[in-house]
Amino acid sequence: GENVEQHPSTLSVQEGDSAVIKCTYSDSASNYFPWYKQELGKRPQLIIDIRSNVGEKKDQRIAVTLNKTAKHFSLHITETQPEDSAVYFCAASKEGGGGNKLTFGTGTQLKVEL
Amino acid sequence: GAVVSQHPSRVICKSGTSVKIECRSLDFQATTMFWYRQFPKQSLMLMATSNEGSKATYEQGVEKDKFLINHASLTLSTLTVTSAHPEDSSFYICSARDAFGGTDTQYFGPGTRLTVL
């Protein structure tokens, strides 16, 4: 089955700096890669996703890049703010007939310091 | 975006009792719902895939007789933790797939904090 690895496990940045979280996946058939933000005790919130037919996607301060050949994808947050502090999870799945089971990474605790 | 609700949000029960958790998609139909368990400071672990009108598919290592899943309609799935024990204490989260919305995006419920005494 799919295996998703995520690094780093913790990340501390100064407000205004950029943060980058990286994930690798094992199943070359995976074609959907969402990123979720989870605050303590709350539900995971989808913040951005990318499908394998594109290499990059951007939404304001958040961007995701995908390298299908290397089987890795990354989340980039620019101009970080204290409210960006949370745990971020990457995930991978096979849409359209693969059951869309999400396999999650182990999470990254992002702390944005003033 | 699509809204998924879960009830109850928090439950405390005695060891040996059963607890039912409901997951509802409020503004869309979900042919598939997923149940996850999350221990403190850990990732979400998929327990089972719940399909409307058919039996749930359980992940390896998850006891189907202990975690009963019923997907009675396109907007409701229930998870029953039978004969709960302290080691079952966890955060249980469901998600629903909006397959008719043009994508296969999953939306998560707010979670249920189960504490077994």
PDB file of N, CA and C in Angstrom, chain B residues 30-31 50-56 70-74 76:
ATOM      1  N   ALA B  30     -22.960  11.829   0.291  1.00  0.00           N
ATOM      2  CA  ALA B  30     -21.680  11.149   0.406  1.00  0.00           C
ATOM      3  C   ALA B  30     -21.871   9.647   0.223  1.00  0.00           C
ATOM      4  N   THR B  31     -21.461   9.138  -0.924  1.00  0.00           N
ATOM      5  CA  THR B  31     -21.552   7.698  -1.117  1.00  0.00           C
ATOM      6  C   THR B  31     -20.512   6.978  -0.276  1.00  0.00           C
ATOM      7  N   SER B  50     -16.577   3.468   4.727  1.00  0.00           N
ATOM      8  CA  SER B  50     -18.000   3.183   4.863  1.00  0.00           C
ATOM      9  C   SER B  50     -18.715   3.529   3.555  1.00  0.00           C
ATOM     10  N   ASN B  51     -19.319   2.537   2.944  1.00  0.00           N
ATOM     11  CA  ASN B  51     -20.027   2.748   1.682  1.00  0.00           C
ATOM     12  C   ASN B  51     -21.535   2.609   1.895  1.00  0.00           C
ATOM     13  N   GLU B  52     -22.281   3.541   1.381  1.00  0.00           N
ATOM     14  CA  GLU B  52     -23.724   3.540   1.536  1.00  0.00           C
ATOM     15  C   GLU B  52     -24.327   2.287   0.920  1.00  0.00           C
ATOM     16  N   GLY B  53     -25.084   1.567   1.739  1.00  0.00           N
ATOM     17  CA  GLY B  53     -25.796   0.389   1.271  1.00  0.00           C
ATOM     18  C   GLY B  53     -24.981  -0.873   1.187  1.00  0.00           C
ATOM     19  N   SER B  54     -23.745  -0.848   1.644  1.00  0.00           N
ATOM     20  CA  SER B  54     -22.938  -2.063   1.618  1.00  0.00           C
ATOM     21  C   SER B  54     -22.080  -2.142   2.876  1.00  0.00           C
ATOM     22  N   LYS B  55     -21.408  -3.257   3.032  1.00  0.00           N
ATOM     23  CA  LYS B  55     -20.576  -3.445   4.221  1.00  0.00           C
ATOM     24  C   LYS B  55     -19.336  -2.560   4.170  1.00  0.00           C
ATOM     25  N   ALA B  56     -18.912  -2.159   5.347  1.00  0.00           N
ATOM     26  CA  ALA B  56     -17.716  -1.330   5.424  1.00  0.00           C
ATOM     27  C   ALA B  56     -16.469  -2.169   5.146  1.00  0.00           C
ATOM     28  N   ASN B  70     -22.215   1.504  10.196  1.00  0.00           N
ATOM     29  CA  ASN B  70     -23.446   1.417   9.432  1.00  0.00           C
ATOM     30  C   ASN B  70     -23.598   2.699   8.619  1.00  0.00           C
ATOM     31  N   HIS B  71     -23.737   2.543   7.332  1.00  0.00           N
ATOM     32  CA  HIS B  71     -23.897   3.705   6.435  1.00  0.00           C
ATOM     33  C   HIS B  71     -25.305   3.624   5.854  1.00  0.00           C
ATOM     34  N   ALA B  72     -26.247   4.125   6.645  1.00  0.00           N
ATOM     35  CA  ALA B  72     -27.664   3.892   6.352  1.00  0.00           C
ATOM     36  C   ALA B  72     -28.206   4.740   5.210  1.00  0.00           C
ATOM     37  N   SER B  73     -27.602   5.895   4.984  1.00  0.00           N
ATOM     38  CA  SER B  73     -28.112   6.773   3.934  1.00  0.00           C
ATOM     39  C   SER B  73     -26.948   7.529   3.323  1.00  0.00           C
ATOM     40  N   LEU B  74     -27.249   8.351   2.319  1.00  0.00           N
ATOM     41  CA  LEU B  74     -26.195   9.100   1.647  1.00  0.00           C
ATOM     42  C   LEU B  74     -25.677  10.265   2.484  1.00  0.00           C
ATOM     43  N   LEU B  76     -25.541   9.863   6.219  1.00  0.00           N
ATOM     44  CA  LEU B  76     -25.309   9.426   7.590  1.00  0.00           C
ATOM     45  C   LEU B  76     -24.526   8.125   7.656  1.00  0.00           C
TER      46      LEU B  76
END
